[in-house]
Coordinates of C-alpha atoms in Angstrom, one line a residue:
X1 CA -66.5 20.4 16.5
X2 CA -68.2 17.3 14.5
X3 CA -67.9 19.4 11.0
X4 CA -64.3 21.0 11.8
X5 CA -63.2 17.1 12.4
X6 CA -65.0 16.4 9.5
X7 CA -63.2 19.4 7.0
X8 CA -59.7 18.3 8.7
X9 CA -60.4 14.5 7.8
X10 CA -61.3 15.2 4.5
X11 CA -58.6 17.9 3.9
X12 CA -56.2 15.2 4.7
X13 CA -57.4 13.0 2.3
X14 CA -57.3 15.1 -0.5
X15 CA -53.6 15.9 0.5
X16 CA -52.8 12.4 0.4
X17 CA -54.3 11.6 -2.9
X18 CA -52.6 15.0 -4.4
X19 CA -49.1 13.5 -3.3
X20 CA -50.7 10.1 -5.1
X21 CA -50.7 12.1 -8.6
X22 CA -54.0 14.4 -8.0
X23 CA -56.7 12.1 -7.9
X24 CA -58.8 10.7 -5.4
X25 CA -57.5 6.8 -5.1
X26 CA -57.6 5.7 -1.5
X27 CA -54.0 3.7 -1.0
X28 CA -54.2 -0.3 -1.1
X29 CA -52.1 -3.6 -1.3
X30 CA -51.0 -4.1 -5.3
X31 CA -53.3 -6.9 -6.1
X32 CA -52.3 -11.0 -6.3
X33 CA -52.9 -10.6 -10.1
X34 CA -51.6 -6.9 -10.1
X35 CA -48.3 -6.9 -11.9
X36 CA -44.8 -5.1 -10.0
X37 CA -41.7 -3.8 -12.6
X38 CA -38.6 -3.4 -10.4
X39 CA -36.1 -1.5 -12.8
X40 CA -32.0 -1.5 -10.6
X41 CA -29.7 0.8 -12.0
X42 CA -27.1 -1.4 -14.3
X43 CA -23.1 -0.3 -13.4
X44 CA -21.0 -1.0 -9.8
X45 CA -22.3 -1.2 -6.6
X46 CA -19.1 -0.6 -3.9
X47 CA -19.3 -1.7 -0.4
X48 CA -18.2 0.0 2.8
X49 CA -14.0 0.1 3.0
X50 CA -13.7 1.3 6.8
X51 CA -16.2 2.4 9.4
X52 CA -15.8 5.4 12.0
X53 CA -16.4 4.8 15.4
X54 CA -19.9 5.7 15.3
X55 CA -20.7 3.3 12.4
X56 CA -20.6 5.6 9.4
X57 CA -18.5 5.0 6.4
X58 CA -15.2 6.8 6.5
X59 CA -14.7 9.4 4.1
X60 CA -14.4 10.0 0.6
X61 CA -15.3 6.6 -0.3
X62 CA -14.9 4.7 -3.3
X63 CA -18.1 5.6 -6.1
X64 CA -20.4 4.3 -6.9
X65 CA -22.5 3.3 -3.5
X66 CA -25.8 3.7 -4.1
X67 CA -28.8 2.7 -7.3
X68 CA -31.5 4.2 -8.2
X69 CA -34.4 1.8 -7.7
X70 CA -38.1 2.4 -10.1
X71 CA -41.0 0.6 -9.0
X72 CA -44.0 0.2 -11.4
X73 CA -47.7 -1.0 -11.0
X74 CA -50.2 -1.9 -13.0
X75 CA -53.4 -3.7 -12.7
X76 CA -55.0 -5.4 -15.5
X77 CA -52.0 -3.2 -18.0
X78 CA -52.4 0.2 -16.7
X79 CA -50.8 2.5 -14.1
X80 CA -52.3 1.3 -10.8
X81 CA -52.0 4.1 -9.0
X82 CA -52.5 4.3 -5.0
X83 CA -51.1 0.7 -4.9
X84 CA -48.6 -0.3 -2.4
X85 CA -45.6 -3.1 -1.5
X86 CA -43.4 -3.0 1.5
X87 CA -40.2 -3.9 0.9
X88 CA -37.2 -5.5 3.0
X89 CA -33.2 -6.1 1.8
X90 CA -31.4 -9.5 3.0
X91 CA -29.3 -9.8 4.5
X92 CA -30.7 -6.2 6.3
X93 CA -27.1 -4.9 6.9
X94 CA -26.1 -5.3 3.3
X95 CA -27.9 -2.2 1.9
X96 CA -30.4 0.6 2.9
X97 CA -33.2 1.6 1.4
X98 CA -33.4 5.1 1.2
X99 CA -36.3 7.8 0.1
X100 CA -35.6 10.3 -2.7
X101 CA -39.4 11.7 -3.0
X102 CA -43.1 11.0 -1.3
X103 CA -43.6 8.0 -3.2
X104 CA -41.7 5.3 0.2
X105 CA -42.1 5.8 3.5
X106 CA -40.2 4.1 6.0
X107 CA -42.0 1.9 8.6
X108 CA -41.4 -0.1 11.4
X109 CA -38.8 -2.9 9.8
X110 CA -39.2 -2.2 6.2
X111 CA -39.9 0.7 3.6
X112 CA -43.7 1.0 1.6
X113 CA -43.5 2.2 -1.7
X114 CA -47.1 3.5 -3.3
X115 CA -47.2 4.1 -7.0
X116 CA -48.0 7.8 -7.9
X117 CA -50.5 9.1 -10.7
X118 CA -48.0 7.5 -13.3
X119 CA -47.9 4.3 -11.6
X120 CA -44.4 4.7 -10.2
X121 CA -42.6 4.4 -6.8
X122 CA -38.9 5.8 -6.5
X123 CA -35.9 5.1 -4.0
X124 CA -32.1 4.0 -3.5
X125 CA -30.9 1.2 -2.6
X126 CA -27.2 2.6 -0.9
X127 CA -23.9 0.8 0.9
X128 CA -23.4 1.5 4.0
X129 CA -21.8 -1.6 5.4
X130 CA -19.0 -3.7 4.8
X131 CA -21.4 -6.2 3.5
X132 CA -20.4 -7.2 0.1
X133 CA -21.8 -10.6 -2.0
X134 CA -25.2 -10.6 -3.2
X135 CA -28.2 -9.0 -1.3
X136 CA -31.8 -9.5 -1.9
X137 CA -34.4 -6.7 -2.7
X138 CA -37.6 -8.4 -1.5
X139 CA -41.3 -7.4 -1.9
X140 CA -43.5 -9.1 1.3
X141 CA -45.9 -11.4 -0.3
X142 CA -44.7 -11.4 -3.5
X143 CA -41.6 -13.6 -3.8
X144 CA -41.2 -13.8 -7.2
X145 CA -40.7 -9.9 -7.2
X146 CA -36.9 -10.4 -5.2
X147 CA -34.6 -8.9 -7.2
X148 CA -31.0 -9.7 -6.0
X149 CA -28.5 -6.8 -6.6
X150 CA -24.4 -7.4 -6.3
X151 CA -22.4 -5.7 -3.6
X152 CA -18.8 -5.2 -4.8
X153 CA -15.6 -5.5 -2.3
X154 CA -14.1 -2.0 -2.4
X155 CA -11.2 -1.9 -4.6
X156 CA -10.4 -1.7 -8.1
X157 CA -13.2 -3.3 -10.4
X158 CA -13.4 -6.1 -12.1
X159 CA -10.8 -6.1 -15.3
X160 CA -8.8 -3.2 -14.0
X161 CA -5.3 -3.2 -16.2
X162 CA -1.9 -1.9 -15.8
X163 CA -1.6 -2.5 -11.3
X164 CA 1.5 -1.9 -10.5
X165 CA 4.2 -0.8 -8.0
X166 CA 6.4 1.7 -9.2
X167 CA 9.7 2.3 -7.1
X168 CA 12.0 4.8 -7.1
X169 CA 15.6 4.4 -7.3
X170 CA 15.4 0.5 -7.1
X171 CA 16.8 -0.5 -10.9
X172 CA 16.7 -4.0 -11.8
X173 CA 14.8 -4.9 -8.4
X174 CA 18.1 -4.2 -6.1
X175 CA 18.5 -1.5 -3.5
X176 CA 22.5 -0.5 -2.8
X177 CA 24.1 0.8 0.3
X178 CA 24.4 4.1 0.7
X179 CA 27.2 4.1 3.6
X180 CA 26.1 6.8 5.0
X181 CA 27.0 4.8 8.4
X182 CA 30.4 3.6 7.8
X183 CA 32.5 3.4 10.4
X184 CA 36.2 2.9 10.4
X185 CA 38.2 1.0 13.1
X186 CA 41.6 0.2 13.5
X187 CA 40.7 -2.7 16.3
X188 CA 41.6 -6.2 15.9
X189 CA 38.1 -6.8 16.8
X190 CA 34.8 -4.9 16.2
X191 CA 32.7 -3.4 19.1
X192 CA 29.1 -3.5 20.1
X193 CA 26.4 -4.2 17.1
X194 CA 24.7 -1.1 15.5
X195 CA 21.3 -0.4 15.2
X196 CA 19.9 -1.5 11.9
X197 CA 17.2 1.0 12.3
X198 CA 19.2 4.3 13.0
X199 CA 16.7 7.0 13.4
X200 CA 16.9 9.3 10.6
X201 CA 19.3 7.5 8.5
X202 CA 16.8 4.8 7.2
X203 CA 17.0 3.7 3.8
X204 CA 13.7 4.4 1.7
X205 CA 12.4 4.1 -1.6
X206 CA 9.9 6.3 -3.1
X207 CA 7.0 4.6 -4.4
X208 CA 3.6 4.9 -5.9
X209 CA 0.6 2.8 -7.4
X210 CA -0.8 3.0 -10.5
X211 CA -3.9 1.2 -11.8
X212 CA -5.8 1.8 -15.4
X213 CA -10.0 1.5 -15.1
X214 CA -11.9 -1.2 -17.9
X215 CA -14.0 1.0 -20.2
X216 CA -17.2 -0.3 -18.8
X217 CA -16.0 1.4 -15.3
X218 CA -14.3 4.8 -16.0
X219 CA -15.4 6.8 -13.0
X220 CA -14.7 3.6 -10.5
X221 CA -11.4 4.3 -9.5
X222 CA -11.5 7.3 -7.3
X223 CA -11.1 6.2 -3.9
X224 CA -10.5 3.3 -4.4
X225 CA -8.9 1.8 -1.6
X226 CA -5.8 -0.3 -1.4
X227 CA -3.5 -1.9 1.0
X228 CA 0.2 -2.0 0.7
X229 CA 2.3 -4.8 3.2
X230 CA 4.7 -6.4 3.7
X231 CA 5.6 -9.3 6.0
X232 CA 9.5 -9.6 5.8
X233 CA 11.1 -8.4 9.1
X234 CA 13.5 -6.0 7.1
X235 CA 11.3 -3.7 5.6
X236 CA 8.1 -1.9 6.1
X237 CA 6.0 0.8 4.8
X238 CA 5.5 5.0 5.6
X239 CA 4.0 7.9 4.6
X240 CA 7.3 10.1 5.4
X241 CA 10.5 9.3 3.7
X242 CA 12.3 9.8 7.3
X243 CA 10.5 6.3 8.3
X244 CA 10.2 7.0 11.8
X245 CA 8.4 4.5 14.4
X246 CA 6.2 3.1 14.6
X247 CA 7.5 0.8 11.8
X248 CA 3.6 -0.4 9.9
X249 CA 3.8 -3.4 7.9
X250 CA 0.5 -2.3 6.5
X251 CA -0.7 0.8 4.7
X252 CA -4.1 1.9 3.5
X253 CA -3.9 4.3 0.3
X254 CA -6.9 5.7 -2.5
X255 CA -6.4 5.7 -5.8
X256 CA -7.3 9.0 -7.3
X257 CA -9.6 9.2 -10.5
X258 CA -7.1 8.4 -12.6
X259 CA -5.7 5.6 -11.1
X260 CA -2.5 6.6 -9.0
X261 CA -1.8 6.4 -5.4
X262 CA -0.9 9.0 -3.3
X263 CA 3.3 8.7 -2.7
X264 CA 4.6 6.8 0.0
X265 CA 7.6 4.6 1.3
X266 CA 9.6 1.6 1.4
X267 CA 11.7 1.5 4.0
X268 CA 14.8 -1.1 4.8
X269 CA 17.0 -1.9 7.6
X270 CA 20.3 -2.0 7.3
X271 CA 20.7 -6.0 7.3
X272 CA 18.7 -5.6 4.1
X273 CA 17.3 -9.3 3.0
X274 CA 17.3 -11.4 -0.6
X275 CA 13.8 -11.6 -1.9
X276 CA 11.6 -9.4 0.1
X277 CA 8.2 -9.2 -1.4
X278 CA 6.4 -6.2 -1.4
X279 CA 2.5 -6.5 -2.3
X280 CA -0.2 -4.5 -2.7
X281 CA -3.9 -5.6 -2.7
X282 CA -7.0 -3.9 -4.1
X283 CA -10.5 -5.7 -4.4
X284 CA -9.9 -9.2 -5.9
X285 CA -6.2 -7.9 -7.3
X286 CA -3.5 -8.6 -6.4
X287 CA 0.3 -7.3 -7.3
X288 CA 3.8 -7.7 -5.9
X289 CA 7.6 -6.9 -6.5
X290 CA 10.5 -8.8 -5.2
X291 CA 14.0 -6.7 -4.0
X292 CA 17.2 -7.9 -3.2
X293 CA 18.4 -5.4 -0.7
X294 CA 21.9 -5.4 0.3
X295 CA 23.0 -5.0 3.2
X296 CA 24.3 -1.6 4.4
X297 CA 28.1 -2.0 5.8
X298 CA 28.5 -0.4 9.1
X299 CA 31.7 -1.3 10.3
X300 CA 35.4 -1.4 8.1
X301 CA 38.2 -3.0 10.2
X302 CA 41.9 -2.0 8.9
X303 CA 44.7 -4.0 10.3
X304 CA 48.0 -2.7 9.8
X305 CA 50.6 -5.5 9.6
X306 CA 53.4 -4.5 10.0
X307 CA 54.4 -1.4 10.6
X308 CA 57.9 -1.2 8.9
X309 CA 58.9 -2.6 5.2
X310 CA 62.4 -3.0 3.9
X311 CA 62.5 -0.4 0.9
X312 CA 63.7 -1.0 -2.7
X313 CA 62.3 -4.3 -2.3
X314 CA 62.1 -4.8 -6.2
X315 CA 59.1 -7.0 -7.2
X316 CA 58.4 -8.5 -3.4
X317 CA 55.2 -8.8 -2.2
X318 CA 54.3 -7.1 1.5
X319 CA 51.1 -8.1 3.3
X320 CA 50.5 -4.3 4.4
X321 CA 46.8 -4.9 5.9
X322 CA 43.8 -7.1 6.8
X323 CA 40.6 -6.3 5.9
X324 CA 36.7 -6.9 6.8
X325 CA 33.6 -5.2 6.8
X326 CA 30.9 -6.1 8.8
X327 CA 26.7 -5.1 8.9
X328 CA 25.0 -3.7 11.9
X329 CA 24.7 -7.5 13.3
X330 CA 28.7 -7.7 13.4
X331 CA 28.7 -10.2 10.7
X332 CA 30.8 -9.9 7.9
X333 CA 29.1 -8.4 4.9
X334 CA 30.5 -8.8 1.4
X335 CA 31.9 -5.7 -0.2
X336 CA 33.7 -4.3 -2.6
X337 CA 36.9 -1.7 -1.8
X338 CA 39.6 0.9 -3.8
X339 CA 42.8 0.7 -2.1
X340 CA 45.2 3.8 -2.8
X341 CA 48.7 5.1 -1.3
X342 CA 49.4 8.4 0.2
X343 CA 52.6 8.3 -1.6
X344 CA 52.8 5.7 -4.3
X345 CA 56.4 6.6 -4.5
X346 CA 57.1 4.6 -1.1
X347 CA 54.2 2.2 -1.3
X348 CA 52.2 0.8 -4.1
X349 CA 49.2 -1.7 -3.5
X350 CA 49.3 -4.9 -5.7
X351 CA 46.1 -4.5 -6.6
X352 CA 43.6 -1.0 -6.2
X353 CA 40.5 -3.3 -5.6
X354 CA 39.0 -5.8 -3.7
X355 CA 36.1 -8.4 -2.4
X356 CA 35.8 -8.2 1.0
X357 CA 33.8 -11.1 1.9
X358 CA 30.7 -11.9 2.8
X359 CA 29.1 -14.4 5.8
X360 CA 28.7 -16.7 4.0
X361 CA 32.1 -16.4 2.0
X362 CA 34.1 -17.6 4.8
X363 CA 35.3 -16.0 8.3
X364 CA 38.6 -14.5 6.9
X365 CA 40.1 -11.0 6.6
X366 CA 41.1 -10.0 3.1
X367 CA 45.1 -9.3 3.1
X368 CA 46.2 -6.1 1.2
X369 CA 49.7 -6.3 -0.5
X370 CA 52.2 -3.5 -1.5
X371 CA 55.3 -3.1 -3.1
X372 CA 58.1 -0.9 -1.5
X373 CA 59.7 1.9 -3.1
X374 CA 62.2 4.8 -2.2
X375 CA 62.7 5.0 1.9
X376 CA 59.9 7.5 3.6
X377 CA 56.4 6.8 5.7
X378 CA 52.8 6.0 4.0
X379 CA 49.8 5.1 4.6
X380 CA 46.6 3.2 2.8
X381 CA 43.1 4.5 2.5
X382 CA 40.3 1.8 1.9
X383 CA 37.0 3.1 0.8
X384 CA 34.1 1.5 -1.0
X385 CA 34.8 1.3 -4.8
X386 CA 33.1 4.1 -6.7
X387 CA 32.8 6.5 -3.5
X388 CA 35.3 9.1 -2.3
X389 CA 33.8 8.8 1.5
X390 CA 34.2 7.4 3.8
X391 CA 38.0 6.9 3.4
X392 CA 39.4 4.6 6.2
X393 CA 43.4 5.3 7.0
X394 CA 45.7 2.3 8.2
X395 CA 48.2 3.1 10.1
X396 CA 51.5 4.7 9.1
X397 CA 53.8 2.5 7.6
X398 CA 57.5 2.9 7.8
X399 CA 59.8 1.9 4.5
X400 CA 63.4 2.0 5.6
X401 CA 66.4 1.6 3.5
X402 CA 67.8 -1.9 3.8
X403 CA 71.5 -1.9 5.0
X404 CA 73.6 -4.6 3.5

C-alpha cells in the first residue's frame, strides 16, 4: 500500500509539471522581485444590454464582449515557469474571468493563473453584466500589476456617423390625413366624439434606422441595440403596421452588421399634434425628428339653407350651405374642400374651394354661395380638395322660376 501511494503521488506530480511545460518545477507564488506582463486585447469591450430571467445575457448580443488576457513571468529576465498570481476584477460583477486552457484555475473568490514552460498564463476577461465604466483586473499582492480595462454601454460606438431616422411617406416632416374616416352629416349639430384610435384604421409611418460604424470599429455594429420613444400622447411606436394595443411608447431594435434597424412603426392618432418628437437612442447617441401631424377630419357637417332659390337670378349671390369639419374630439379642424353642382345648369357655386376652419380659427361655419340658373332641382357635393371620396351631398335644392 506504502509504495502504490507512493507511484500515485509521484505520478501526479509529473502530470502536473507536464501541464506546466514538461519539466519538473513544483508551482509557487511569482516572487516580490519577479516581474508580471499583463498584455489586454486593444478594441471594444460591450456590456450586457438586457438580462433573462435567470441572469444570462439575452441573445445575440452586441460584439465584442469578451478580451483575450496574456500573462507573463519572469524572474531575474527569463520565463519563470510554475509561478503563480491569483487574480480578482472590481468591481466583481463588472467582468468574469474565464479559462481558455490549463494554465487558470478558478478558486474559491478569485482565478490562479501559473505560467507554463514558456512563461505564460492565458484567459478572458468577458461581459456578462450590465456593468459598464471602468473595471479593475487586479493581481493579490501585487498592486501595481491592476490593470484597468473599459466596459462600453451597449450601443453604437464611439464616433459612429450617419444615425438617423428614416420615415416613410412623411415629406418635409408633415404627415396628411388620409380620410379614410370621414363621415358626412346633414345635422345641425355633430353627435358623440370618435375614437382617435380606431382599431385597424391607425395612421402609420414606415420607418427604419440607419447608423454608419468609424473605421477603427467595423465589426461593432451588429446587435447593437437601440431604443426608439416617444413621449407625446399622440403617437407611439409598433412592430406591425396595423398598430394594435397595447400602444408602447418605447421600442428596443438591433442594428444589423451594416448598420440598419429592422422596420418598424410610427403610429398617430387621429387628433395628430404640431411638433411631436420622435427619438431614438443608442449608447451615448442620440437622434430625433420632429412631425407636424395633422389632424385626421372625422366628421363634415352640410347645412342646407334654404331649400328653394328664385331662378334666373342674374349675378345674385345665394348662401346655399354651411360648412364645418370637425376631428375625433368634435372640435373643428381646419380643412380644405372642392365644391361642385350636380347640374351646373341650375346651380353654380361662387367659388369650387374652400378653408374650412380650424379651432383655433374661430367657432363659425363656412357659408357656400351659388348662383341660380334655368328652373330644375340640384344638389352640392363637398369633398376634401384633391380627393374624389368621400363626397358629402346637401340636400336638394329647389330653383323655381320667379313669377312677376
Amino acid at each position: 500500500m506504502r509504495r502504490s501511494s507512493k507511484r500515485a503521488l509521484f505520478a501526479g506530480t509529473v502530470a502536473l509539471e507536464l501541464a506546466l511545460g514538461g519539466c519538473v518545477t513544483p508551482r509557487h507564488p511569482l516572487a516580490t522581485d519577479g516581474a508580471l506582463d499583463i498584455t489586454i486585447d486593444g478594441g471594444l469591450l460591450f456590456a450586457v444590454d438586457l438580462l433573462d430571467a435567470d441572469g444570462h445575457a439575452l441573445l445575440p448580443r452586441q460584439e465584442p464582449f469578451e478580451k483575450h488576457v496574456k500573462l507573463y513571468f519572469t524572474q531575474d529576465g527569463s520565463a519563470d515557469r510554475g509561478a503563480y498570481v491569483d487574480l480578482q476584477v472590481s468591481p466583481p460583477e463588472a467582468l468574469a474571468l474565464v479559462s481558455i486552457d490549463d494554465t487558470c484555475e478558478r478558486l474559491t473568490g478569485t482565478v490562479r493563473c501559473t505560467a507554463g514552460l514558456d512563461g505564460f498564463a492565458n484567459l478572458v476577461v468577458r461581459s456578462e453584466s450590465t456593468f459598464y465604466g471602468v473595471a479593475t483586473l487586479g493581481v493579490l499582492g501585487r498592486r501595481a500589476d491592476e490593470k484597468q480595462i473599459i466596459i462600453q454601454a451597449p450601443g453604437l460606438p464611439p464616433n459612429t456617423t450617419n444615425f438617423d431616422i428614416l420615415i416613410e411617406g412623411a415629406s418635409s416632416n408633415r404627415v396628411t390625413p388620409t380620410y379614410d374616416g370621414l363621415a358626412c352629416t346633414l345635422s345641425a349639430a355633430p353627435g358623440m366624439p370618435f375614437d382617435k384610435w380606431p382599431p385597424g384604421s391607425i395612421r402609420s409611418r414606415k420607418a427604419e434606422l440607419r447608423a454608419s460604424a468609424p473605421q477603427s470599429s467595423l465589426a461593432s455594429l451588429a446587435g447593437a441595440p437601440v431604443l426608439v420613444e416617444t413621449v407625446h400622447p399622440e403617437a407611439f411606436v409598433s412592430l406591425d403596421p396595423l398598430c394594435p394595443a397595447p400602444h408602447e411608447r418605447r421600442l428596443r431594435l438591433q442594428f444589423d452588421a451594416i448598420g440598419r434597424s429592422g422596420e418598424f412603426h410610427f403610429c398617430f392618432s387621429d387628433l395628430g399634434g404640431d411638433n411631436i418628437q420622435l427619438t431614438a437612442t443608442s449608447g451615448e447617441q442620440t437622434t430625433h425628428v420632429t412631425l407636424d401631424v395633422d389632424a385626421e377630419p372625422r366628421l363634415l357637417r352640410i347645412e342646407t339653407i334654404p331649400a328653394v332659390l328664385p331662378a334666373f337670378a342674374g349675378q345674385l349671390q345665394h348662401l346655399a350651405l354651411k360648412v364645418a369639419a370637425y376631428d375625433a374630439d368634435l372640435k373643428r379642424v381646419g380643412l380644405e374642400v372642392a365644391v361642385q353642382s350636380s347640374d351646373k345648369t341650375v346651380l353654380l357655386p361662387v367659388a369650387t374651394s374652400l378653408k374650412l376652419l380650424g379651432k383655433s380659427q374661430g367657432d363659425e361655419d363656412v357659408p357656400v354661395f351659388v348662383t341660380t340658373g334655368l328652373p330644375g332641382t340640384a344638389f352640392l357635393t363637398v369633398s376634401p380638395l384633391l380627393f374624389e371620396s368621400p363626397a358629402c351631398e346637401s340636400q336638394s335644392i329647389v330653383v323655381e322660376e320667379v313669377i312677376p
